[in-house]
Amino acid sequence: MAHQFSLAHLSVLTTSPTEMVEIAAKTGYDFVSFRLTAVTATEHVFALQNDRAMMNEVKARLAATGVRVLDIELCRMPAEIEPETYIPVLEAAAELGARHILAQLPDADRERATERFARLCDLALPYKLTVDLEYPSWTETPNLASAAAVVRAVNRPNAGILVDTLHFDRARDSVDELARLPAEWFHFAQVCDAPAEIPATVDGLIHTARSERNFLGEGGIDIRKILDAMPEMPYSLEIPTDTLALTVSAEERARRSIRAAEAYLDGLHGEFLRKSA
């Protein structure tokens, strides 16, 4: 089966959107996934919603290469941030032809968080965007059950759940529970591998998630079992490898990521490792 892959910005976080499109085209990705808002206080963000010249440049490269935009991140709504803050991001996503918006709800007030997610879905609907809820295990929406409760409560046609194989594994989520959820809630997945041992601290969880994931087949997560519990959909390869980035270019890391994913999902990982040695 031919899978569709997106190059996630976290995999090449210091690379500009224009460069990402070129890398994706050269290495065989169907899509790119851009990060337009900061997650940490120190990371550099390419905020296309505030940079008309860069926006035009990216659109030109998308048109020239045929690469498409899968999703835009991140609409993160802690207690102090209202969904209307992200209207410029929604507008930029629509202009780029994106299909999905990634959201997080790090807010202990479940009623407020749910209401805000509903409002974000309503804001995104005129732009023909789904809003897909991601649930990092260290946040106040820490597992599949909590994300499903939000999506079920808001009952919006464009609401969905984003399964990241790392967060699914770290939350000790159930594949059986995943398989029982409505198929229409799932639009794309973020896919990576990681060591089988789950870090015991929040700092450890965050370090792996943001800096040191593994290519598919090089860790201990049963990725195929997770993906088999969901409908066929595009896979965004979100695989930051900060140590490798010290000596290997963004283009080569992107290439290794997609070749490993293809080999793993096609059952050819042993052959891939031999050829890479």
PDB file of N, CA and C in Angstrom, residues 89-179:
ATOM      1  N   VAL A  89      -3.887  32.677  12.298  1.00  0.00           N
ATOM      2  CA  VAL A  89      -3.318  31.365  11.960  1.00  0.00           C
ATOM      3  C   VAL A  89      -4.295  30.576  11.086  1.00  0.00           C
ATOM      4  N   LEU A  90      -5.575  30.646  11.420  1.00  0.00           N
ATOM      5  CA  LEU A  90      -6.584  29.977  10.604  1.00  0.00           C
ATOM      6  C   LEU A  90      -6.618  30.562   9.197  1.00  0.00           C
ATOM      7  N   GLU A  91      -6.519  31.875   9.104  1.00  0.00           N
ATOM      8  CA  GLU A  91      -6.510  32.533   7.794  1.00  0.00           C
ATOM      9  C   GLU A  91      -5.293  32.109   6.976  1.00  0.00           C
ATOM     10  N   ALA A  92      -4.138  32.046   7.641  1.00  0.00           N
ATOM     11  CA  ALA A  92      -2.915  31.618   6.949  1.00  0.00           C
ATOM     12  C   ALA A  92      -3.027  30.171   6.505  1.00  0.00           C
ATOM     13  N   ALA A  93      -3.594  29.325   7.360  1.00  0.00           N
ATOM     14  CA  ALA A  93      -3.762  27.913   7.009  1.00  0.00           C
ATOM     15  C   ALA A  93      -4.636  27.762   5.770  1.00  0.00           C
ATOM     16  N   ALA A  94      -5.727  28.511   5.732  1.00  0.00           N
ATOM     17  CA  ALA A  94      -6.619  28.440   4.576  1.00  0.00           C
ATOM     18  C   ALA A  94      -5.924  28.940   3.316  1.00  0.00           C
ATOM     19  N   GLU A  95      -5.145  30.002   3.438  1.00  0.00           N
ATOM     20  CA  GLU A  95      -4.446  30.546   2.276  1.00  0.00           C
ATOM     21  C   GLU A  95      -3.431  29.550   1.724  1.00  0.00           C
ATOM     22  N   LEU A  96      -2.829  28.779   2.603  1.00  0.00           N
ATOM     23  CA  LEU A  96      -1.839  27.785   2.197  1.00  0.00           C
ATOM     24  C   LEU A  96      -2.471  26.496   1.676  1.00  0.00           C
ATOM     25  N   GLY A  97      -3.778  26.392   1.813  1.00  0.00           N
ATOM     26  CA  GLY A  97      -4.455  25.175   1.378  1.00  0.00           C
ATOM     27  C   GLY A  97      -4.362  24.037   2.370  1.00  0.00           C
ATOM     28  N   ALA A  98      -4.069  24.352   3.634  1.00  0.00           N
ATOM     29  CA  ALA A  98      -3.965  23.304   4.651  1.00  0.00           C
ATOM     30  C   ALA A  98      -5.329  22.657   4.886  1.00  0.00           C
ATOM     31  N   ARG A  99      -5.290  21.436   5.395  1.00  0.00           N
ATOM     32  CA  ARG A  99      -6.519  20.689   5.673  1.00  0.00           C
ATOM     33  C   ARG A  99      -6.891  20.705   7.152  1.00  0.00           C
ATOM     34  N   HIS A 100      -5.887  20.819   8.011  1.00  0.00           N
ATOM     35  CA  HIS A 100      -6.116  20.583   9.431  1.00  0.00           C
ATOM     36  C   HIS A 100      -5.365  21.604  10.291  1.00  0.00           C
ATOM     37  N   ILE A 101      -5.929  21.861  11.468  1.00  0.00           N
ATOM     38  CA  ILE A 101      -5.289  22.683  12.494  1.00  0.00           C
ATOM     39  C   ILE A 101      -5.050  21.797  13.709  1.00  0.00           C
ATOM     40  N   LEU A 102      -3.857  21.869  14.251  1.00  0.00           N
ATOM     41  CA  LEU A 102      -3.515  21.099  15.443  1.00  0.00           C
ATOM     42  C   LEU A 102      -3.743  21.958  16.678  1.00  0.00           C
ATOM     43  N   ALA A 103      -4.423  21.398  17.673  1.00  0.00           N
ATOM     44  CA  ALA A 103      -4.743  22.134  18.902  1.00  0.00           C
ATOM     45  C   ALA A 103      -4.321  21.335  20.125  1.00  0.00           C
ATOM     46  N   GLN A 104      -4.031  22.067  21.214  1.00  0.00           N
ATOM     47  CA  GLN A 104      -3.775  21.456  22.515  1.00  0.00           C
ATOM     48  C   GLN A 104      -4.558  22.219  23.575  1.00  0.00           C
ATOM     49  N   LEU A 105      -4.914  21.520  24.664  1.00  0.00           N
ATOM     50  CA  LEU A 105      -5.682  22.123  25.747  1.00  0.00           C
ATOM     51  C   LEU A 105      -4.984  21.906  27.090  1.00  0.00           C
ATOM     52  N   PRO A 106      -3.889  22.634  27.339  1.00  0.00           N
ATOM     53  CA  PRO A 106      -3.214  22.530  28.633  1.00  0.00           C
ATOM     54  C   PRO A 106      -3.902  23.420  29.676  1.00  0.00           C
ATOM     55  N   ASP A 107      -5.126  23.075  30.020  1.00  0.00           N
ATOM     56  CA  ASP A 107      -5.962  23.881  30.909  1.00  0.00           C
ATOM     57  C   ASP A 107      -6.673  22.940  31.868  1.00  0.00           C
ATOM     58  N   ALA A 108      -6.474  23.142  33.174  1.00  0.00           N
ATOM     59  CA  ALA A 108      -7.064  22.263  34.186  1.00  0.00           C
ATOM     60  C   ALA A 108      -8.571  22.436  34.307  1.00  0.00           C
ATOM     61  N   ASP A 109      -9.104  23.562  33.848  1.00  0.00           N
ATOM     62  CA  ASP A 109     -10.545  23.801  33.886  1.00  0.00           C
ATOM     63  C   ASP A 109     -11.163  23.108  32.671  1.00  0.00           C
ATOM     64  N   ARG A 110     -11.693  21.925  32.874  1.00  0.00           N
ATOM     65  CA  ARG A 110     -12.170  21.103  31.766  1.00  0.00           C
ATOM     66  C   ARG A 110     -13.357  21.743  31.041  1.00  0.00           C
ATOM     67  N   GLU A 111     -14.232  22.394  31.789  1.00  0.00           N
ATOM     68  CA  GLU A 111     -15.392  23.035  31.160  1.00  0.00           C
ATOM     69  C   GLU A 111     -14.927  24.160  30.240  1.00  0.00           C
ATOM     70  N   ARG A 112     -14.007  24.983  30.729  1.00  0.00           N
ATOM     71  CA  ARG A 112     -13.483  26.083  29.912  1.00  0.00           C
ATOM     72  C   ARG A 112     -12.722  25.548  28.708  1.00  0.00           C
ATOM     73  N   ALA A 113     -11.895  24.543  28.919  1.00  0.00           N
ATOM     74  CA  ALA A 113     -11.117  23.983  27.821  1.00  0.00           C
ATOM     75  C   ALA A 113     -12.027  23.425  26.726  1.00  0.00           C
ATOM     76  N   THR A 114     -13.069  22.734  27.132  1.00  0.00           N
ATOM     77  CA  THR A 114     -14.001  22.150  26.160  1.00  0.00           C
ATOM     78  C   THR A 114     -14.739  23.233  25.393  1.00  0.00           C
ATOM     79  N   GLU A 115     -15.180  24.267  26.102  1.00  0.00           N
ATOM     80  CA  GLU A 115     -15.890  25.366  25.452  1.00  0.00           C
ATOM     81  C   GLU A 115     -14.996  26.084  24.459  1.00  0.00           C
ATOM     82  N   ARG A 116     -13.734  26.264  24.803  1.00  0.00           N
ATOM     83  CA  ARG A 116     -12.806  26.929  23.894  1.00  0.00           C
ATOM     84  C   ARG A 116     -12.515  26.067  22.666  1.00  0.00           C
ATOM     85  N   PHE A 117     -12.411  24.767  22.869  1.00  0.00           N
ATOM     86  CA  PHE A 117     -12.190  23.886  21.715  1.00  0.00           C
ATOM     87  C   PHE A 117     -13.378  23.967  20.765  1.00  0.00           C
ATOM     88  N   ALA A 118     -14.579  24.011  21.308  1.00  0.00           N
ATOM     89  CA  ALA A 118     -15.771  24.142  20.473  1.00  0.00           C
ATOM     90  C   ALA A 118     -15.738  25.443  19.679  1.00  0.00           C
ATOM     91  N   ARG A 119     -15.345  26.530  20.336  1.00  0.00           N
ATOM     92  CA  ARG A 119     -15.268  27.819  19.640  1.00  0.00           C
ATOM     93  C   ARG A 119     -14.212  27.800  18.550  1.00  0.00           C
ATOM     94  N   LEU A 120     -13.075  27.155  18.815  1.00  0.00           N
ATOM     95  CA  LEU A 120     -12.038  27.059  17.786  1.00  0.00           C
ATOM     96  C   LEU A 120     -12.553  26.267  16.587  1.00  0.00           C
ATOM     97  N   CYS A 121     -13.278  25.204  16.833  1.00  0.00           N
ATOM     98  CA  CYS A 121     -13.872  24.434  15.731  1.00  0.00           C
ATOM     99  C   CYS A 121     -14.815  25.315  14.918  1.00  0.00           C
ATOM    100  N   ASP A 122     -15.629  26.106  15.598  1.00  0.00           N
ATOM    101  CA  ASP A 122     -16.568  26.992  14.901  1.00  0.00           C
ATOM    102  C   ASP A 122     -15.828  28.040  14.079  1.00  0.00           C
ATOM    103  N   LEU A 123     -14.738  28.559  14.627  1.00  0.00           N
ATOM    104  CA  LEU A 123     -13.941  29.549  13.886  1.00  0.00           C
ATOM    105  C   LEU A 123     -13.286  28.926  12.652  1.00  0.00           C
ATOM    106  N   ALA A 124     -12.896  27.662  12.755  1.00  0.00           N
ATOM    107  CA  ALA A 124     -12.178  27.002  11.667  1.00  0.00           C
ATOM    108  C   ALA A 124     -13.099  26.499  10.565  1.00  0.00           C
ATOM    109  N   LEU A 125     -14.361  26.276  10.891  1.00  0.00           N
ATOM    110  CA  LEU A 125     -15.275  25.652   9.929  1.00  0.00           C
ATOM    111  C   LEU A 125     -15.423  26.434   8.619  1.00  0.00           C
ATOM    112  N   PRO A 126     -15.560  27.779   8.652  1.00  0.00           N
ATOM    113  CA  PRO A 126     -15.682  28.499   7.374  1.00  0.00           C
ATOM    114  C   PRO A 126     -14.451  28.368   6.475  1.00  0.00           C
ATOM    115  N   TYR A 127     -13.316  28.033   7.073  1.00  0.00           N
ATOM    116  CA  TYR A 127     -12.083  27.855   6.299  1.00  0.00           C
ATOM    117  C   TYR A 127     -11.900  26.415   5.830  1.00  0.00           C
ATOM    118  N   LYS A 128     -12.914  25.575   6.108  1.00  0.00           N
ATOM    119  CA  LYS A 128     -12.861  24.152   5.714  1.00  0.00           C
ATOM    120  C   LYS A 128     -11.686  23.423   6.359  1.00  0.00           C
ATOM    121  N   LEU A 129     -11.421  23.761   7.614  1.00  0.00           N
ATOM    122  CA  LEU A 129     -10.341  23.155   8.379  1.00  0.00           C
ATOM    123  C   LEU A 129     -10.909  22.270   9.483  1.00  0.00           C
ATOM    124  N   THR A 130     -10.335  21.090   9.652  1.00  0.00           N
ATOM    125  CA  THR A 130     -10.630  20.329  10.854  1.00  0.00           C
ATOM    126  C   THR A 130      -9.739  20.850  11.983  1.00  0.00           C
ATOM    127  N   VAL A 131     -10.168  20.627  13.219  1.00  0.00           N
ATOM    128  CA  VAL A 131      -9.365  20.978  14.391  1.00  0.00           C
ATOM    129  C   VAL A 131      -9.094  19.681  15.140  1.00  0.00           C
ATOM    130  N   ASP A 132      -7.846  19.296  15.192  1.00  0.00           N
ATOM    131  CA  ASP A 132      -7.471  17.988  15.714  1.00  0.00           C
ATOM    132  C   ASP A 132      -6.726  18.142  17.030  1.00  0.00           C
ATOM    133  N   LEU A 133      -7.287  17.533  18.058  1.00  0.00           N
ATOM    134  CA  LEU A 133      -6.803  17.706  19.425  1.00  0.00           C
ATOM    135  C   LEU A 133      -5.675  16.730  19.725  1.00  0.00           C
ATOM    136  N   GLU A 134      -4.522  17.287  20.044  1.00  0.00           N
ATOM    137  CA  GLU A 134      -3.355  16.497  20.451  1.00  0.00           C
ATOM    138  C   GLU A 134      -3.292  16.452  21.964  1.00  0.00           C
ATOM    139  N   TYR A 135      -2.805  15.345  22.510  1.00  0.00           N
ATOM    140  CA  TYR A 135      -2.836  15.200  23.975  1.00  0.00           C
ATOM    141  C   TYR A 135      -1.478  14.731  24.522  1.00  0.00           C
ATOM    142  N   PRO A 136      -0.486  15.612  24.604  1.00  0.00           N
ATOM    143  CA  PRO A 136       0.779  15.230  25.237  1.00  0.00           C
ATOM    144  C   PRO A 136       0.534  14.728  26.661  1.00  0.00           C
ATOM    145  N   SER A 137       1.201  13.683  27.038  1.00  0.00           N
ATOM    146  CA  SER A 137       0.886  12.986  28.288  1.00  0.00           C
ATOM    147  C   SER A 137       1.176  13.805  29.538  1.00  0.00           C
ATOM    148  N   TRP A 138       1.959  14.871  29.414  1.00  0.00           N
ATOM    149  CA  TRP A 138       2.289  15.682  30.590  1.00  0.00           C
ATOM    150  C   TRP A 138       1.351  16.884  30.746  1.00  0.00           C
ATOM    151  N   THR A 139       0.378  17.036  29.863  1.00  0.00           N
ATOM    152  CA  THR A 139      -0.534  18.175  29.936  1.00  0.00           C
ATOM    153  C   THR A 139      -1.824  17.788  30.644  1.00  0.00           C
ATOM    154  N   GLU A 140      -2.718  18.778  30.769  1.00  0.00           N
ATOM    155  CA  GLU A 140      -3.992  18.550  31.445  1.00  0.00           C
ATOM    156  C   GLU A 140      -4.983  17.763  30.593  1.00  0.00           C
ATOM    157  N   THR A 141      -4.653  17.552  29.328  1.00  0.00           N
ATOM    158  CA  THR A 141      -5.404  16.614  28.477  1.00  0.00           C
ATOM    159  C   THR A 141      -4.411  15.503  28.144  1.00  0.00           C
ATOM    160  N   PRO A 142      -4.256  14.513  29.051  1.00  0.00           N
ATOM    161  CA  PRO A 142      -3.062  13.659  29.023  1.00  0.00           C
ATOM    162  C   PRO A 142      -3.198  12.332  28.306  1.00  0.00           C
ATOM    163  N   ASN A 143      -4.396  11.990  27.824  1.00  0.00           N
ATOM    164  CA  ASN A 143      -4.550  10.654  27.252  1.00  0.00           C
ATOM    165  C   ASN A 143      -5.706  10.629  26.266  1.00  0.00           C
ATOM    166  N   LEU A 144      -5.855   9.493  25.614  1.00  0.00           N
ATOM    167  CA  LEU A 144      -6.887   9.341  24.589  1.00  0.00           C
ATOM    168  C   LEU A 144      -8.280   9.535  25.169  1.00  0.00           C
ATOM    169  N   ALA A 145      -8.526   9.014  26.359  1.00  0.00           N
ATOM    170  CA  ALA A 145      -9.851   9.129  26.966  1.00  0.00           C
ATOM    171  C   ALA A 145     -10.232  10.582  27.198  1.00  0.00           C
ATOM    172  N   SER A 146      -9.291  11.392  27.671  1.00  0.00           N
ATOM    173  CA  SER A 146      -9.598  12.803  27.934  1.00  0.00           C
ATOM    174  C   SER A 146      -9.829  13.568  26.636  1.00  0.00           C
ATOM    175  N   ALA A 147      -9.056  13.242  25.587  1.00  0.00           N
ATOM    176  CA  ALA A 147      -9.265  13.884  24.290  1.00  0.00           C
ATOM    177  C   ALA A 147     -10.615  13.470  23.701  1.00  0.00           C
ATOM    178  N   ALA A 148     -10.959  12.201  23.813  1.00  0.00           N
ATOM    179  CA  ALA A 148     -12.235  11.722  23.292  1.00  0.00           C
ATOM    180  C   ALA A 148     -13.403  12.371  24.011  1.00  0.00           C
ATOM    181  N   ALA A 149     -13.258  12.608  25.310  1.00  0.00           N
ATOM    182  CA  ALA A 149     -14.336  13.262  26.066  1.00  0.00           C
ATOM    183  C   ALA A 149     -14.593  14.665  25.537  1.00  0.00           C
ATOM    184  N   VAL A 150     -13.532  15.385  25.176  1.00  0.00           N
ATOM    185  CA  VAL A 150     -13.682  16.737  24.636  1.00  0.00           C
ATOM    186  C   VAL A 150     -14.372  16.688  23.278  1.00  0.00           C
ATOM    187  N   VAL A 151     -13.878  15.832  22.385  1.00  0.00           N
ATOM    188  CA  VAL A 151     -14.439  15.764  21.032  1.00  0.00           C
ATOM    189  C   VAL A 151     -15.891  15.314  21.074  1.00  0.00           C
ATOM    190  N   ARG A 152     -16.202  14.388  21.953  1.00  0.00           N
ATOM    191  CA  ARG A 152     -17.586  13.926  22.084  1.00  0.00           C
ATOM    192  C   ARG A 152     -18.477  15.044  22.610  1.00  0.00           C
ATOM    193  N   ALA A 153     -17.974  15.806  23.563  1.00  0.00           N
ATOM    194  CA  ALA A 153     -18.780  16.871  24.175  1.00  0.00           C
ATOM    195  C   ALA A 153     -19.061  18.014  23.204  1.00  0.00           C
ATOM    196  N   VAL A 154     -18.065  18.399  22.392  1.00  0.00           N
ATOM    197  CA  VAL A 154     -18.277  19.548  21.509  1.00  0.00           C
ATOM    198  C   VAL A 154     -19.172  19.187  20.325  1.00  0.00           C
ATOM    199  N   ASN A 155     -19.110  17.924  19.879  1.00  0.00           N
ATOM    200  CA  ASN A 155     -20.015  17.442  18.829  1.00  0.00           C
ATOM    201  C   ASN A 155     -20.001  18.362  17.608  1.00  0.00           C
ATOM    202  N   ARG A 156     -18.798  18.707  17.142  1.00  0.00           N
ATOM    203  CA  ARG A 156     -18.658  19.551  15.963  1.00  0.00           C
ATOM    204  C   ARG A 156     -18.220  18.693  14.773  1.00  0.00           C
ATOM    205  N   PRO A 157     -18.703  18.985  13.580  1.00  0.00           N
ATOM    206  CA  PRO A 157     -18.388  18.129  12.427  1.00  0.00           C
ATOM    207  C   PRO A 157     -16.924  18.146  12.028  1.00  0.00           C
ATOM    208  N   ASN A 158     -16.192  19.204  12.422  1.00  0.00           N
ATOM    209  CA  ASN A 158     -14.777  19.311  12.050  1.00  0.00           C
ATOM    210  C   ASN A 158     -13.847  19.047  13.229  1.00  0.00           C
ATOM    211  N   ALA A 159     -14.374  18.491  14.317  1.00  0.00           N
ATOM    212  CA  ALA A 159     -13.538  18.168  15.480  1.00  0.00           C
ATOM    213  C   ALA A 159     -12.925  16.786  15.317  1.00  0.00           C
ATOM    214  N   GLY A 160     -11.667  16.651  15.714  1.00  0.00           N
ATOM    215  CA  GLY A 160     -11.004  15.368  15.613  1.00  0.00           C
ATOM    216  C   GLY A 160      -9.947  15.181  16.683  1.00  0.00           C
ATOM    217  N   ILE A 161      -9.353  14.010  16.670  1.00  0.00           N
ATOM    218  CA  ILE A 161      -8.264  13.677  17.590  1.00  0.00           C
ATOM    219  C   ILE A 161      -7.011  13.409  16.772  1.00  0.00           C
ATOM    220  N   LEU A 162      -5.915  13.997  17.201  1.00  0.00           N
ATOM    221  CA  LEU A 162      -4.612  13.737  16.593  1.00  0.00           C
ATOM    222  C   LEU A 162      -3.878  12.725  17.456  1.00  0.00           C
ATOM    223  N   VAL A 163      -3.673  11.550  16.926  1.00  0.00           N
ATOM    224  CA  VAL A 163      -2.880  10.537  17.627  1.00  0.00           C
ATOM    225  C   VAL A 163      -1.426  10.693  17.206  1.00  0.00           C
ATOM    226  N   ASP A 164      -0.579  10.980  18.169  1.00  0.00           N
ATOM    227  CA  ASP A 164       0.870  10.958  18.005  1.00  0.00           C
ATOM    228  C   ASP A 164       1.330   9.648  18.627  1.00  0.00           C
ATOM    229  N   THR A 165       2.014   8.808  17.881  1.00  0.00           N
ATOM    230  CA  THR A 165       2.369   7.486  18.398  1.00  0.00           C
ATOM    231  C   THR A 165       3.214   7.571  19.667  1.00  0.00           C
ATOM    232  N   LEU A 166       4.009   8.629  19.809  1.00  0.00           N
ATOM    233  CA  LEU A 166       4.793   8.794  21.034  1.00  0.00           C
ATOM    234  C   LEU A 166       3.876   9.064  22.220  1.00  0.00           C
ATOM    235  N   HIS A 167       2.981  10.044  22.089  1.00  0.00           N
ATOM    236  CA  HIS A 167       2.087  10.378  23.201  1.00  0.00           C
ATOM    237  C   HIS A 167       1.152   9.211  23.524  1.00  0.00           C
ATOM    238  N   PHE A 168       0.685   8.510  22.486  1.00  0.00           N
ATOM    239  CA  PHE A 168      -0.169   7.335  22.697  1.00  0.00           C
ATOM    240  C   PHE A 168       0.562   6.309  23.566  1.00  0.00           C
ATOM    241  N   ASP A 169       1.810   6.057  23.237  1.00  0.00           N
ATOM    242  CA  ASP A 169       2.604   5.085  23.989  1.00  0.00           C
ATOM    243  C   ASP A 169       2.872   5.564  25.408  1.00  0.00           C
ATOM    244  N   ARG A 170       3.268   6.832  25.557  1.00  0.00           N
ATOM    245  CA  ARG A 170       3.612   7.355  26.887  1.00  0.00           C
ATOM    246  C   ARG A 170       2.392   7.454  27.793  1.00  0.00           C
ATOM    247  N   ALA A 171       1.206   7.642  27.204  1.00  0.00           N
ATOM    248  CA  ALA A 171      -0.026   7.683  27.991  1.00  0.00           C
ATOM    249  C   ALA A 171      -0.532   6.287  28.340  1.00  0.00           C
ATOM    250  N   ARG A 172       0.140   5.266  27.812  1.00  0.00           N
ATOM    251  CA  ARG A 172      -0.288   3.875  27.992  1.00  0.00           C
ATOM    252  C   ARG A 172      -1.736   3.683  27.530  1.00  0.00           C
ATOM    253  N   ASP A 173      -2.042   4.309  26.409  1.00  0.00           N
ATOM    254  CA  ASP A 173      -3.376   4.202  25.841  1.00  0.00           C
ATOM    255  C   ASP A 173      -3.637   2.792  25.321  1.00  0.00           C
ATOM    256  N   SER A 174      -4.919   2.475  25.169  1.00  0.00           N
ATOM    257  CA  SER A 174      -5.345   1.151  24.722  1.00  0.00           C
ATOM    258  C   SER A 174      -5.664   1.165  23.230  1.00  0.00           C
ATOM    259  N   VAL A 175      -5.075   0.236  22.497  1.00  0.00           N
ATOM    260  CA  VAL A 175      -5.383   0.098  21.081  1.00  0.00           C
ATOM    261  C   VAL A 175      -6.850  -0.300  20.887  1.00  0.00           C
ATOM    262  N   ASP A 176      -7.364  -1.119  21.769  1.00  0.00           N
ATOM    263  CA  ASP A 176      -8.773  -1.518  21.677  1.00  0.00           C
ATOM    264  C   ASP A 176      -9.685  -0.310  21.858  1.00  0.00           C
ATOM    265  N   GLU A 177      -9.337   0.568  22.798  1.00  0.00           N
ATOM    266  CA  GLU A 177     -10.122   1.792  23.001  1.00  0.00           C
ATOM    267  C   GLU A 177     -10.055   2.677  21.759  1.00  0.00           C
ATOM    268  N   LEU A 178      -8.873   2.776  21.176  1.00  0.00           N
ATOM    269  CA  LEU A 178      -8.703   3.573  19.963  1.00  0.00           C
ATOM    270  C   LEU A 178      -9.583   3.035  18.836  1.00  0.00           C
ATOM    271  N   ALA A 179      -9.606   1.738  18.665  1.00  0.00           N
ATOM    272  CA  ALA A 179     -10.360   1.119  17.576  1.00  0.00           C
ATOM    273  C   ALA A 179     -11.855   1.307  17.725  1.00  0.00           C
TER     274      ALA A 179
END
